[in-house]
DNA sequence: AAAAGCCCCTGGACGC
DNA sequence: TGCGTCCAGGGGCTTT
């Protein structure tokens, strides 16, 4: 699922149950996801109250009354189902409805809240993970400290992008995928932002800066494109893709407005453009772009 | 320090 | 229906 807009959608959905709530009982159904669950995970959470649920990049961070933070990453396929106290059955956050009948596969952790709420975490590929980090160590934690700016914050400016891109050898695709530069973009939104900015993914990142390190017009357009595409995606409730879609789901809607992602061979959406969307592989991942609009 | 591979894991789509 | 192959919103880790 999860790039920044999807994680933000999940955060909003989880916050209603988590914020102000207290863990009554936590159960893990296996020892590890990508990494082992933290030592004494269930005991450390039981009785803890969630003060605030934050998103940073693609991480969810639950700040706890115990002076620890529960840090969660969804990997590629992590999903939460929530069941509020009055609800008859669980429903998925930000993706699709709870599957019918059969026990949910790959459900690895269950969080039962005081008052009857229930949250489950499922993750078929298990690229996600959960950490418990003392609040005092959070900012310096290996997973957090190198993260770049939040793209929707005032910190993402043309000048910032130019300063990080100057002298770089990598192409724009790899530059934007790098969480140390801009934190929270992934394959979809990098492709979509580059389309909106009219920039080909294979262009060198250094086109964002002049020889003296000042932002170019490309940098200005790219910043605007990143912010616009993320805001639109969040407003639409994120994106839902092929294999995680269910027939009767309340899926995110943003995938219906992709301009290039997943549209190889289809005509460019820009009115009057005769381009056909192409796909190539960069750093082991697919890039989609219009060879006419994007230069 | 930056860049490029490899790897983790499961499941769906597609071709034969 | 049953293989085998390729591909997938992630990023950490190791090597160059």
PDB file of N, CA, C and O in Angstrom, chain A residues 98-105:
ATOM      1  N   UNK A  98     -12.958  -5.766   5.096  1.00  0.00           N
ATOM      2  CA  UNK A  98     -12.554  -7.038   5.701  1.00  0.00           C
ATOM      3  C   UNK A  98     -13.093  -8.192   4.873  1.00  0.00           C
ATOM      4  O   UNK A  98     -14.243  -8.214   4.496  1.00  0.00           O
ATOM      5  N   UNK A  99     -12.227  -9.132   4.586  1.00  0.00           N
ATOM      6  CA  UNK A  99     -12.664 -10.243   3.743  1.00  0.00           C
ATOM      7  C   UNK A  99     -13.709 -11.068   4.472  1.00  0.00           C
ATOM      8  O   UNK A  99     -13.758 -11.112   5.692  1.00  0.00           O
ATOM      9  N   UNK A 100     -14.527 -11.725   3.706  1.00  0.00           N
ATOM     10  CA  UNK A 100     -15.682 -12.406   4.278  1.00  0.00           C
ATOM     11  C   UNK A 100     -15.285 -13.729   4.938  1.00  0.00           C
ATOM     12  O   UNK A 100     -14.459 -14.462   4.429  1.00  0.00           O
ATOM     13  N   UNK A 101     -15.881 -14.013   6.044  1.00  0.00           N
ATOM     14  CA  UNK A 101     -15.835 -15.341   6.644  1.00  0.00           C
ATOM     15  C   UNK A 101     -14.490 -15.858   7.102  1.00  0.00           C
ATOM     16  O   UNK A 101     -14.177 -15.791   8.285  1.00  0.00           O
ATOM     17  N   UNK A 102     -13.717 -16.321   6.177  1.00  0.00           N
ATOM     18  CA  UNK A 102     -12.496 -17.048   6.527  1.00  0.00           C
ATOM     19  C   UNK A 102     -11.577 -16.217   7.419  1.00  0.00           C
ATOM     20  O   UNK A 102     -11.537 -15.002   7.331  1.00  0.00           O
ATOM     21  N   UNK A 103     -10.848 -16.891   8.285  1.00  0.00           N
ATOM     22  CA  UNK A 103      -9.897 -16.210   9.151  1.00  0.00           C
ATOM     23  C   UNK A 103      -8.895 -15.461   8.288  1.00  0.00           C
ATOM     24  O   UNK A 103      -8.388 -16.001   7.319  1.00  0.00           O
ATOM     25  N   UNK A 104      -8.637 -14.236   8.643  1.00  0.00           N
ATOM     26  CA  UNK A 104      -7.716 -13.458   7.828  1.00  0.00           C
ATOM     27  C   UNK A 104      -6.311 -14.070   7.852  1.00  0.00           C
ATOM     28  O   UNK A 104      -5.802 -14.419   8.913  1.00  0.00           O
ATOM     29  N   UNK A 105      -5.788 -14.203   6.683  1.00  0.00           N
ATOM     30  CA  UNK A 105      -4.434 -14.753   6.588  1.00  0.00           C
ATOM     31  C   UNK A 105      -3.418 -13.687   6.963  1.00  0.00           C
ATOM     32  O   UNK A 105      -3.658 -12.504   6.814  1.00  0.00           O
TER      33      UNK A 105
END
